[in-house]
XYZ file of C-alpha atoms in Angstrom:
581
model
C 0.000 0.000 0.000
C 2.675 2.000 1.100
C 4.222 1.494 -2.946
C 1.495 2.846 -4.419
C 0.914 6.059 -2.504
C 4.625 6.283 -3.254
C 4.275 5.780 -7.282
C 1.098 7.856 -7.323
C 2.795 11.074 -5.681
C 5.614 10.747 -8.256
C 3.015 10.350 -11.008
C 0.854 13.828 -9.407
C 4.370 15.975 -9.079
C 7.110 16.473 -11.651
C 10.382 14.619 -10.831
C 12.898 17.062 -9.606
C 15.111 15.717 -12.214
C 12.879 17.520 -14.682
C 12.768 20.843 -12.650
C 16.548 20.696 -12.358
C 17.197 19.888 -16.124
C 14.690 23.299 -16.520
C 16.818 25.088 -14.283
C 20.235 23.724 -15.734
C 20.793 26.188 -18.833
C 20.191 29.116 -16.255
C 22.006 28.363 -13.889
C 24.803 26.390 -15.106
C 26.864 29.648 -15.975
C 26.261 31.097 -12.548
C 27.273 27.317 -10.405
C 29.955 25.934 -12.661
C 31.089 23.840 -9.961
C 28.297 22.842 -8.250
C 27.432 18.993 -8.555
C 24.064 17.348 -6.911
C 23.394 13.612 -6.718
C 20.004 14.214 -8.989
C 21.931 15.594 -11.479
C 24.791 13.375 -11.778
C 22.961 10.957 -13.852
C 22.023 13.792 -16.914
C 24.591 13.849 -19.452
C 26.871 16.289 -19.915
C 25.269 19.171 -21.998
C 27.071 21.266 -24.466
C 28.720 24.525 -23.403
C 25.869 27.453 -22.615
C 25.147 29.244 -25.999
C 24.926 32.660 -26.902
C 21.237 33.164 -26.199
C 21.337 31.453 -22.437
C 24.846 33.636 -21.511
C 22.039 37.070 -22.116
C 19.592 35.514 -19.871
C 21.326 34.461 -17.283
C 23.200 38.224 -17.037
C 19.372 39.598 -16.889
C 18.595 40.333 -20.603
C 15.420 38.589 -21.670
C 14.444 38.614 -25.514
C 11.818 41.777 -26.399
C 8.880 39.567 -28.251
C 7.591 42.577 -30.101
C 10.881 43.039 -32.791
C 10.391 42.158 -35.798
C 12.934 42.442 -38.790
C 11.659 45.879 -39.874
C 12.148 47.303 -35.925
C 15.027 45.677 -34.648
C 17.605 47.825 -33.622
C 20.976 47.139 -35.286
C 23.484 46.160 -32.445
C 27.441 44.367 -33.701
C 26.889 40.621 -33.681
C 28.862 38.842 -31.645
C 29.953 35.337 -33.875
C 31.668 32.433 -31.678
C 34.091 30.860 -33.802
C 35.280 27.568 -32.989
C 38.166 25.141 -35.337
C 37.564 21.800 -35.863
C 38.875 20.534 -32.208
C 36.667 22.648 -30.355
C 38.646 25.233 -29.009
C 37.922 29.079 -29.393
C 39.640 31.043 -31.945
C 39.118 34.327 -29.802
C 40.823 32.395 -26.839
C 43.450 31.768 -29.428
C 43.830 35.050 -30.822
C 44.354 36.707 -27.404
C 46.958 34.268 -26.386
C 48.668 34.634 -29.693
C 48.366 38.528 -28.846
C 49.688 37.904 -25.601
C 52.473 35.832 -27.369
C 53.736 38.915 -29.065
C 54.381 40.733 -25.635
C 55.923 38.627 -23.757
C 57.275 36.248 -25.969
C 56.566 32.673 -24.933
C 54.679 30.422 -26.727
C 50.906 29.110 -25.406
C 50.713 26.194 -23.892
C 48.053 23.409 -24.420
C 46.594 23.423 -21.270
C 46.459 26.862 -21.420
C 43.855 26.922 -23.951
C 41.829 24.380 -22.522
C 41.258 26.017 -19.363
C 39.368 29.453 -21.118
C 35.663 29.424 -20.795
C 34.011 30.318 -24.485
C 31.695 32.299 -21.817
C 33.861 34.556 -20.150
C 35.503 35.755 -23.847
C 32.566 38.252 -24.470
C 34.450 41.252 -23.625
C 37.459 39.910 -26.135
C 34.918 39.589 -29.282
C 34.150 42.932 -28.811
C 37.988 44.129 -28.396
C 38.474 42.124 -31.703
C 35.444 43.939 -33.363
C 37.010 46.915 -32.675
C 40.434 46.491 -33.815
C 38.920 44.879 -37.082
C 36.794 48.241 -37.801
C 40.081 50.279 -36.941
C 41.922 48.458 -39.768
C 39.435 49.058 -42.112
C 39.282 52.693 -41.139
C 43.341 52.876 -41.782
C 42.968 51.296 -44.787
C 45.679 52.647 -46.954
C 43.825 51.756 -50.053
C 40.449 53.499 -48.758
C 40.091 56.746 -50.893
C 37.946 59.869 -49.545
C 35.013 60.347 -52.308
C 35.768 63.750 -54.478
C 33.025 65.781 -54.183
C 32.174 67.226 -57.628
C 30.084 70.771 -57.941
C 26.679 69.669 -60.062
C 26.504 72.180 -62.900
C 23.890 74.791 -62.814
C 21.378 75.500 -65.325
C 18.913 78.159 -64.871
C 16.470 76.924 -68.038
C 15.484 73.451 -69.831
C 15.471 73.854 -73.351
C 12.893 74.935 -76.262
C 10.382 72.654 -76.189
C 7.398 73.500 -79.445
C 5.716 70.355 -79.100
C 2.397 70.362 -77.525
C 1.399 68.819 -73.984
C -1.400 67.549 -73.090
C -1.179 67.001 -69.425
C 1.344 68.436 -66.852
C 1.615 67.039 -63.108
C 3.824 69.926 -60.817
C 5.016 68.751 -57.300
C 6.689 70.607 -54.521
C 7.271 70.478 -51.099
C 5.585 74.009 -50.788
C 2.147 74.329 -50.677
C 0.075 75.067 -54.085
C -2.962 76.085 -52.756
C -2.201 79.150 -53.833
C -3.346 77.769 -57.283
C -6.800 77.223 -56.457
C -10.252 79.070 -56.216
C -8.704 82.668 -57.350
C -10.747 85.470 -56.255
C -13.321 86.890 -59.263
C -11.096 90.528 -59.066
C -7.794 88.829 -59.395
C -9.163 86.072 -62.554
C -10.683 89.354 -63.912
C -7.130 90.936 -63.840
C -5.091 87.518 -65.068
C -7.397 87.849 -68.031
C -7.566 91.340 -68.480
C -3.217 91.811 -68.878
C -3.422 88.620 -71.200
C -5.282 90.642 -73.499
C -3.221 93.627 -73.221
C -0.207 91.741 -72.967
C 0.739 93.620 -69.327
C 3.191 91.297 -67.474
C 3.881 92.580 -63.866
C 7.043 92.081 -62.072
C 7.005 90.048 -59.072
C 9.577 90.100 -56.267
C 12.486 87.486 -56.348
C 11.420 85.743 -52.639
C 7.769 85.095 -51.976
C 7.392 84.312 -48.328
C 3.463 83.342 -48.734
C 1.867 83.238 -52.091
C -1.337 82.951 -51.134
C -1.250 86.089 -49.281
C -0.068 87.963 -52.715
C -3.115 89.075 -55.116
C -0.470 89.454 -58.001
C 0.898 86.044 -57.654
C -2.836 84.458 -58.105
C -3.899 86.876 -60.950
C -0.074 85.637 -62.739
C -0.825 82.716 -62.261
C -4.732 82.957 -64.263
C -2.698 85.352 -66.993
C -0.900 81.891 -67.849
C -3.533 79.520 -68.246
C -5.361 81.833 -71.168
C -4.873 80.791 -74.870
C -6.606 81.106 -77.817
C -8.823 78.896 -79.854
C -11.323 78.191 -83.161
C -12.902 76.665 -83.331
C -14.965 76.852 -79.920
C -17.798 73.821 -79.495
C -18.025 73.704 -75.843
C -19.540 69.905 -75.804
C -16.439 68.802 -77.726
C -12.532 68.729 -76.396
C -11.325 70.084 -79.758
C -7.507 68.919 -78.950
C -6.390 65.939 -79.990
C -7.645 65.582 -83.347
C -5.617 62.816 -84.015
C -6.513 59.407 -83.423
C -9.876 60.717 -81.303
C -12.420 59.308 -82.579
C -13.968 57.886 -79.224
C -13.824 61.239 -77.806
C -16.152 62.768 -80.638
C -18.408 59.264 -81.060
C -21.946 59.927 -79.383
C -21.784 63.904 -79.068
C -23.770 66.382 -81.155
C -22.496 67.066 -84.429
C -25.289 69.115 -86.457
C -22.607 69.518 -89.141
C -22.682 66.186 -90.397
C -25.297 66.392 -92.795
C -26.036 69.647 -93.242
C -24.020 70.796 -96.242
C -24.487 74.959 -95.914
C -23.137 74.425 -92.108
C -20.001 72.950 -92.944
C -19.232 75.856 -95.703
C -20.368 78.439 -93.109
C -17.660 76.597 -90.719
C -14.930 76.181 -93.336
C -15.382 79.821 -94.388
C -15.021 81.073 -90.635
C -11.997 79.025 -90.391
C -9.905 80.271 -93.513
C -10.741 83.932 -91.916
C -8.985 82.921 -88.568
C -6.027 81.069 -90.489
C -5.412 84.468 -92.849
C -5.450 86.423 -89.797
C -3.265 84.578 -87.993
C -1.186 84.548 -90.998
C -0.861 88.173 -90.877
C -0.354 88.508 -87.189
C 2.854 86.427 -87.590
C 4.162 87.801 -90.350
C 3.641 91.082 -88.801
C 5.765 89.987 -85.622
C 2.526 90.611 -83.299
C 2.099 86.486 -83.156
C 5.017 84.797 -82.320
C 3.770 81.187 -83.327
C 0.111 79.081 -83.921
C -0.962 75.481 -84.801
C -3.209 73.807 -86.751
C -4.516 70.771 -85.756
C -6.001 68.618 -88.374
C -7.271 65.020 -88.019
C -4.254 63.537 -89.607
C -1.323 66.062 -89.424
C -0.072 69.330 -87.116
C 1.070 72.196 -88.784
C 3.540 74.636 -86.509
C 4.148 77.898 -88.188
C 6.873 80.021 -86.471
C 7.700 83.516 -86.698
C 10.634 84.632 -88.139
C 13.259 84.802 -85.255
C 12.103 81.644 -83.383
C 14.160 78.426 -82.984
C 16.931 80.576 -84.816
C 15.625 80.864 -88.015
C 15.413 84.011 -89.584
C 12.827 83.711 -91.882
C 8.700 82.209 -91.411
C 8.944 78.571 -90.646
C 6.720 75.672 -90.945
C 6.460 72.226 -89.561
C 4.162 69.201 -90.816
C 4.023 66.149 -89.116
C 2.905 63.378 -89.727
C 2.471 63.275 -93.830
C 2.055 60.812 -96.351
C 3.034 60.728 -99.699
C -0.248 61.675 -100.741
C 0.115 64.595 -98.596
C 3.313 65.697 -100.154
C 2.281 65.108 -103.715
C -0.560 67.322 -103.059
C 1.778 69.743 -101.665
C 3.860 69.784 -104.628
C 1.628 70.332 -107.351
C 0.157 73.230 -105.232
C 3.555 75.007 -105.587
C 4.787 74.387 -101.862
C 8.272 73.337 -102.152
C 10.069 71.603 -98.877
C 12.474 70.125 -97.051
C 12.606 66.740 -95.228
C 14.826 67.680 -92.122
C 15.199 63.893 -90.710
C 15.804 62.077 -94.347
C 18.435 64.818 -94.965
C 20.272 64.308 -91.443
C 20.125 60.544 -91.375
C 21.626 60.732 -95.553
C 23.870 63.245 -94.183
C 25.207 60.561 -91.652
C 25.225 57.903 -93.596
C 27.033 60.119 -95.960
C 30.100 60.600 -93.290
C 30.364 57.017 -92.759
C 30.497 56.317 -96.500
C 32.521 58.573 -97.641
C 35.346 56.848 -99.292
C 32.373 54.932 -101.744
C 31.573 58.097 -103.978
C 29.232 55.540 -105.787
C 26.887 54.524 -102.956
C 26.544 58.468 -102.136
C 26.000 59.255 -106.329
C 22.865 56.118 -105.743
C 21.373 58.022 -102.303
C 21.365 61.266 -104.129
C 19.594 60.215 -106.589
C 17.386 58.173 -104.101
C 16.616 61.719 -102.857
C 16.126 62.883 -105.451
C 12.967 60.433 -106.452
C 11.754 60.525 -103.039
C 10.877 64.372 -103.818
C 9.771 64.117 -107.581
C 6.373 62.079 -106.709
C 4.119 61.113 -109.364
C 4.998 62.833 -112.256
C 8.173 60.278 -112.720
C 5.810 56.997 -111.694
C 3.000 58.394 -114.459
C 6.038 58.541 -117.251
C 7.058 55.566 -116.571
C 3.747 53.913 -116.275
C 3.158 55.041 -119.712
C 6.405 53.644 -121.388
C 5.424 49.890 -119.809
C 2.105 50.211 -120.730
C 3.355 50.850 -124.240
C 6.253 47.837 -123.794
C 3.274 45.470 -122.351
C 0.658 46.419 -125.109
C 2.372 43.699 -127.072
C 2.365 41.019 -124.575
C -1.244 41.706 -123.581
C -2.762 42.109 -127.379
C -4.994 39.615 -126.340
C -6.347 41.534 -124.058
C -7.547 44.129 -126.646
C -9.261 40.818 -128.797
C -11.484 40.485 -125.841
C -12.239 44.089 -125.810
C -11.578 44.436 -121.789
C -7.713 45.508 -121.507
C -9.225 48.909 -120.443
C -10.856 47.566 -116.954
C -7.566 45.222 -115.965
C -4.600 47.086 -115.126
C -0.933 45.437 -116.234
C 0.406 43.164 -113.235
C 3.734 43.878 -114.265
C 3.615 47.575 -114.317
C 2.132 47.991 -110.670
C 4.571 45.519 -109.309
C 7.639 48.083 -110.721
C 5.940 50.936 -109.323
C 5.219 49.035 -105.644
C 9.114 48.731 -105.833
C 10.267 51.994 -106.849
C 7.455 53.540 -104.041
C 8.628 51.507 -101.273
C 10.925 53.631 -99.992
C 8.796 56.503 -100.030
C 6.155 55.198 -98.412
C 7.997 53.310 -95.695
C 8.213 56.940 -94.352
C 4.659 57.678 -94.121
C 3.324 58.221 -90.316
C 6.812 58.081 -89.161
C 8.616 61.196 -87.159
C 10.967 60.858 -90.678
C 8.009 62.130 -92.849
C 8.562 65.449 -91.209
C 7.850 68.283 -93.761
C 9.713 71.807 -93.238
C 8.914 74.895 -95.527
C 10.196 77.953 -95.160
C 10.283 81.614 -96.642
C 7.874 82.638 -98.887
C 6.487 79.039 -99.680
C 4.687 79.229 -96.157
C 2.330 81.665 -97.604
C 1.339 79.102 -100.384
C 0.945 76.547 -97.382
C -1.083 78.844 -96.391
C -3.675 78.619 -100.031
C -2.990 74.941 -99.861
C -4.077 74.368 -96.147
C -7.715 76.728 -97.454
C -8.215 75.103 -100.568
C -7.477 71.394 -99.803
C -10.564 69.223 -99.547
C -8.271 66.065 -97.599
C -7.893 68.769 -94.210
C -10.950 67.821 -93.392
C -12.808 64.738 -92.546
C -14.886 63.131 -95.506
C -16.646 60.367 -93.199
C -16.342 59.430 -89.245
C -17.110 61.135 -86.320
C -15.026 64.298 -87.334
C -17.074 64.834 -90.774
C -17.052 68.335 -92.243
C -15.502 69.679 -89.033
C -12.288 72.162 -89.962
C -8.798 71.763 -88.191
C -8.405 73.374 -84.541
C -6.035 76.702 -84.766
C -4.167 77.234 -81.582
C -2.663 80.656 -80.793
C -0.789 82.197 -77.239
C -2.755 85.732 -78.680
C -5.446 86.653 -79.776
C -6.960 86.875 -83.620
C -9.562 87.118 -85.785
C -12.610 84.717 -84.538
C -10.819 83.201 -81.983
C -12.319 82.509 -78.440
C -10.469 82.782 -75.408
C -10.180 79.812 -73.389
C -8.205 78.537 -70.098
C -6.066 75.600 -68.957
C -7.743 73.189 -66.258
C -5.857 73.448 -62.783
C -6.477 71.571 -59.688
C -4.605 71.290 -56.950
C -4.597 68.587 -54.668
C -1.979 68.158 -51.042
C -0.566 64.610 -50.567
C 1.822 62.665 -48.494
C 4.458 60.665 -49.989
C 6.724 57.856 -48.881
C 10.284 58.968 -48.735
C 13.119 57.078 -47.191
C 10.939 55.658 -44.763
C 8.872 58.670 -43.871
C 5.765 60.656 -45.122
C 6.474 63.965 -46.426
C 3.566 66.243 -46.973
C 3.985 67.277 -50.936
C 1.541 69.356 -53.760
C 0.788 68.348 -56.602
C -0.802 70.718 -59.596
C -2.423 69.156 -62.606
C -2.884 71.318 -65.657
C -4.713 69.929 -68.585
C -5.751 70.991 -71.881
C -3.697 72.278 -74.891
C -0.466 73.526 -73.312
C 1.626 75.783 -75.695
C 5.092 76.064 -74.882
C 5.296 80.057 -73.633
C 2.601 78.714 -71.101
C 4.807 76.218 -70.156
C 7.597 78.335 -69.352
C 5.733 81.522 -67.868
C 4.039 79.066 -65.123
C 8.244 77.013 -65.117
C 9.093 80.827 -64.150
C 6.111 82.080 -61.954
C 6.940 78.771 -60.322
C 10.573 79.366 -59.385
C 9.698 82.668 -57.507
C 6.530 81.240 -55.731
C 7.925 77.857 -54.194
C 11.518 78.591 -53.660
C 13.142 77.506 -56.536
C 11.771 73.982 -55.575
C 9.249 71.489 -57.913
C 9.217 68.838 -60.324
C 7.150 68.770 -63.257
C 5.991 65.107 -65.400
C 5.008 66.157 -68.500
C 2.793 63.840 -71.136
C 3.711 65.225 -74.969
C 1.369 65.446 -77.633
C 3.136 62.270 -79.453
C 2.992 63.443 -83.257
C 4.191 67.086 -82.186
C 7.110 65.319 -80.153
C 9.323 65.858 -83.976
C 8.982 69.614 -84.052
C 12.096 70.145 -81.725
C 14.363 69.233 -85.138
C 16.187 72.083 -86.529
C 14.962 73.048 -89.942
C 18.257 75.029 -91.341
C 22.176 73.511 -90.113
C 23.608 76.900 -91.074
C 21.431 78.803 -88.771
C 22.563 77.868 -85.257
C 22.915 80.880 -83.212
C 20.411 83.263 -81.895
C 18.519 84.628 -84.605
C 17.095 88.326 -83.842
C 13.605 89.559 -85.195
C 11.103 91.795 -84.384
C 8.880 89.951 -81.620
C 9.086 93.083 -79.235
C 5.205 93.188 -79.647
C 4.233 89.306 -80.155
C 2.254 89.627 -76.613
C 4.771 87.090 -74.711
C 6.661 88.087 -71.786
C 10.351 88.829 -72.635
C 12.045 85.789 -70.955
C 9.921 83.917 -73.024
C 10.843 84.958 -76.121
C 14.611 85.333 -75.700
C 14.096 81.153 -74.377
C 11.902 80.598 -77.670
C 14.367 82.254 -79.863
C 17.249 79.791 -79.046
C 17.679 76.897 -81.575
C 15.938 73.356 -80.042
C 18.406 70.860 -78.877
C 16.301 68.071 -78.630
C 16.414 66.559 -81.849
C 13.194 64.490 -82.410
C 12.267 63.948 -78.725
C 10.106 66.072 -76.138
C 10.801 67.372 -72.857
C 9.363 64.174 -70.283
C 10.233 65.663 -66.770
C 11.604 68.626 -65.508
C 13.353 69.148 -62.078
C 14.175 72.276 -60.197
C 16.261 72.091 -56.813
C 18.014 75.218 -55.660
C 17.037 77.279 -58.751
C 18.855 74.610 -60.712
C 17.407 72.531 -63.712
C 17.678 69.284 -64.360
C 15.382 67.514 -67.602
C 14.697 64.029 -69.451
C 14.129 63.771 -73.060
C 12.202 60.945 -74.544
């Protein structure tokens, strides 16, 4: 009886073999010599680890750190060879060596504790760091000045959407007061730019900062249909599907519209010419004219840009009178010209390859004749039948498919870029009135006339204003929100509105902001330079075009950006920094 109570109190408590094998790893450190008969019979454990040498000094494990908070504290690494013994224990022995000069013994080694060598890890750790501090071959980084620039370049194509963001508040932007929108408007007309001081401690506070700021959103436009977004004509079709078009099939309202529209283009016309216009657009469903005044981009004579065209297009052009250049086929020929140089025949072949390129049809008709008259033979049969008038030769359209091929492998491409300058830009100017194909024969933009575009105003034109809202957000940088602006400007944006609101900018938030900038893709091509002899600053008379000085003087400078557009533009400490794509 007196066995059982026995084995059923050692079943209803834990053996203290159990509570001492608990209590081992803790205490084990503190009572290296201790012995007890209970424990005698565990086998020997392995030396205390890392983790059980914090406890038992009174540092316990914080549960809540995770990866992303833990604090970054020098790891201490036990390093042991392939006996057993400690390489610090080694190491300080060897250092020891060195100052005295005998040699370690065996035993000597085997007495050290892995637990009491803390304090030499650490010694090591920092004599390691200190040699890789006096490393001879450790260079001190130059520090190199960033250059400053204190403008981006000429941009003339046209953007659709720009996205500002600054550190600074733009609230400033937003809900202008009816007096100070009255005056933005008012010294757009008049072309009145005020000066504003160099350091603006609160814009919002400043009437002539908010009425600036309204001056640079106006531009003008015809035509005006307020239920249709009359920019992009070019592949929007979705955006004109479903709205209101009375036009369509009423004949007398289309000529009433194209009428109204060749009066705003010969005004405009006249404005440039006159130097009170400094440069418009015309945006037709399948191409954009740019017409320049003479002293922009530095040209000194009327320029005029066409992109995209088609060889249907140019043919058209050229039987109208309207002789031109093709900038990009003459630079990439030009090129190709330098690399070939020493082969005078393969430059003799892409002369003349130029030189069919801008004949057209008049060569393909001639020789459509002669192989109609070398085929008449070989067809006679034909004639028997009586039906050699409704079956065109086979042979004679494959000869002209390969003779057009080049020319029409540049159709719709930034290489079919069409430049005419002088005095031919006022027959452009017939051609663009009298030409049936600038306007839409069937789809949603039927009998509707090409958008002009204009920074002043003309003849029929209706003055309209860029979309702003601005919006405060918080961004994630290096670990941390930032409170950030953000302005969004949408619409038709001209390049002098682009850099009067880069400019009004720079004074209002510090010389700080960012700008993303979405380009107008077939417009991207009119940054090319249309002349290689004129590269410097060409001077006209564009005192009175209505745009503010700085403007002009940044217009008048020849692009650099080839075929590309302006995709983001940076200013930190009144310094500019841009991407091209």
């Amino acid at each position: 009886m007196t066995q059982q109570s026995d084995s059923w109190s050692i079943c209803k408590r834990p053996a203290e073999l159990v509570r001492l094998r608990r209590k081992r790893p803790r205490n084990a450190a503190e009572r290296p010599g201790e012995s007890d008969s209970s424990t005698a019979s565990v086998a020997p454990t392995a030396p205390p680890s890392l983790h059980s040498q914090s406890r038992s000094r009174g540092n316990r494990r914080n549960p809540f750190v995770t990866w992303d908070n833990a604090p970054s504290r020098p790891k201490k690494v036990l390093v042991e060879d392939e006996d057993g013994e400690d390489v610090g224990v080694l190491m300080k022995l060897m250092s020891t060596e060195r100052k005295s000069g005998d040699p370690p013994s065996r035993d000597s080694l085997a007495e050290k504790n892995p637990s009491e060598d803390d304090s030499l890890l650490e010694i090591e750790e920092q004599h390691a760091n200190s040699l890789l501090i006096e490393d001879p071959l450790a260079v001190a980084p130059v520090s190199i000045a960033p250059i400053s620039n204190t403008e981006y370049p000429a941009d003339w194509s046209l953007k659709t959407r720009v996205l500002f963001t600054s550190p600074v508040s733009l609230t400033w932007t937003e809900q202008p007061k009816a007096q100070e929108e009255a005056l933005g408007l008012s010294n757009s007309c008049r072309a009145h730019f005020s000066a504003l001081p160099p350091n603006l401690q609160e814009p919002r506070y400043w009437s002539e900062v908010r009425s600036a700021f309204q001056q640079c959103l106006v531009y003008w436009q015809h035509p005006s249909l307020p239920w249709l977004s009359l920019f992009p004509r070019i592949n929007a079709e979705k955006s004109f599907s479903g709205k209101n078009s009375p036009w369509t099939q009423d004949v007398a309202v289309q000529e009433s519209l194209m009428k109204e529209w060749s009066v705003s283009l010969s005004s405009l016309y006249s404005l440039l010419k006159a130097g009170l216009c400094p440069y418009f657009y015309v945006c037709s469903y399948q191409f954009t004219v740019l017409f320049r005044a003479a002293g922009l981009a530095g040209s000194e004579c009327i320029t005029a840009l066409i992109s995209p065209t088609t060889r249907g297009l140019r043919e058209a052009m050229r039987t109208e009178g309207v002789e031109f250049s093709l900038p990009l086929l003459k630079e990439s020929r030009r090129i190709r010209k330098q690399h070939e140089a020493v082969h005078q025949r393969v430059e003799e072949e892409e002369e003349d390859q130029d030189r069919d390129l801008l004949r057209g049809d008049e060569q393909f008709q001639k020789e459509d004749e002669g192989l109609s008259r070398d085929n008449d033979d070989s067809l006679s049969w034909l004639k028997e039948m009586g039906i050699q008038d409704q079956i065109r030769k086979p042979e004679s359209i494959n000869i002209q498919l390969q003779k057009e091929g080049p020319t029409l492998s540049l159709d719709h491409k930034p290489e079919s870029a069409v430049c005419v300058e002088g005095s031919h830009s006022f027959n452009l100017i017939n051609f663009l009135i009298n030409c049936k194909s600038v306007v839409a024969a069937a789809g949603s933009q039927t009998g509707l006339p090409p958008t002009l575009l204009a920074p002043t105003a003309f003849r029929g034109a209706t003055m309209n204003v860029l979309k702003a809202r601005s919006v405060s957000v918080k961004s994630l940088v290096d670990c941390t929100y930032q409170h950030s602006s953000s302005l969004e400007l949408t619409g038709p944006i001209l390049p002098s509105s682009l850099h009067a609101i880069t400019a009004l900018l720079q004074t209002a938030q510090k010389g700080n902001f960012s700008a993303a900038l979405y380009t107008h893709t077939p417009t991207a091509v009119m940054n090319i330079e249309t002349s290689q002899e004129q590269r410097n600053k060409a001077v006209g008379n564009l005192a009175h075009c209505g745009l503010p000085p700085a403007s002009v003087s940044r217009l008048q400078m020849p692009s650099t950006l080839g075929k590309t557009a302006l995709t983001h533009i940076a200013m930190n400490n009144h310094s500019y920094t841009w991407k091209s794509g």
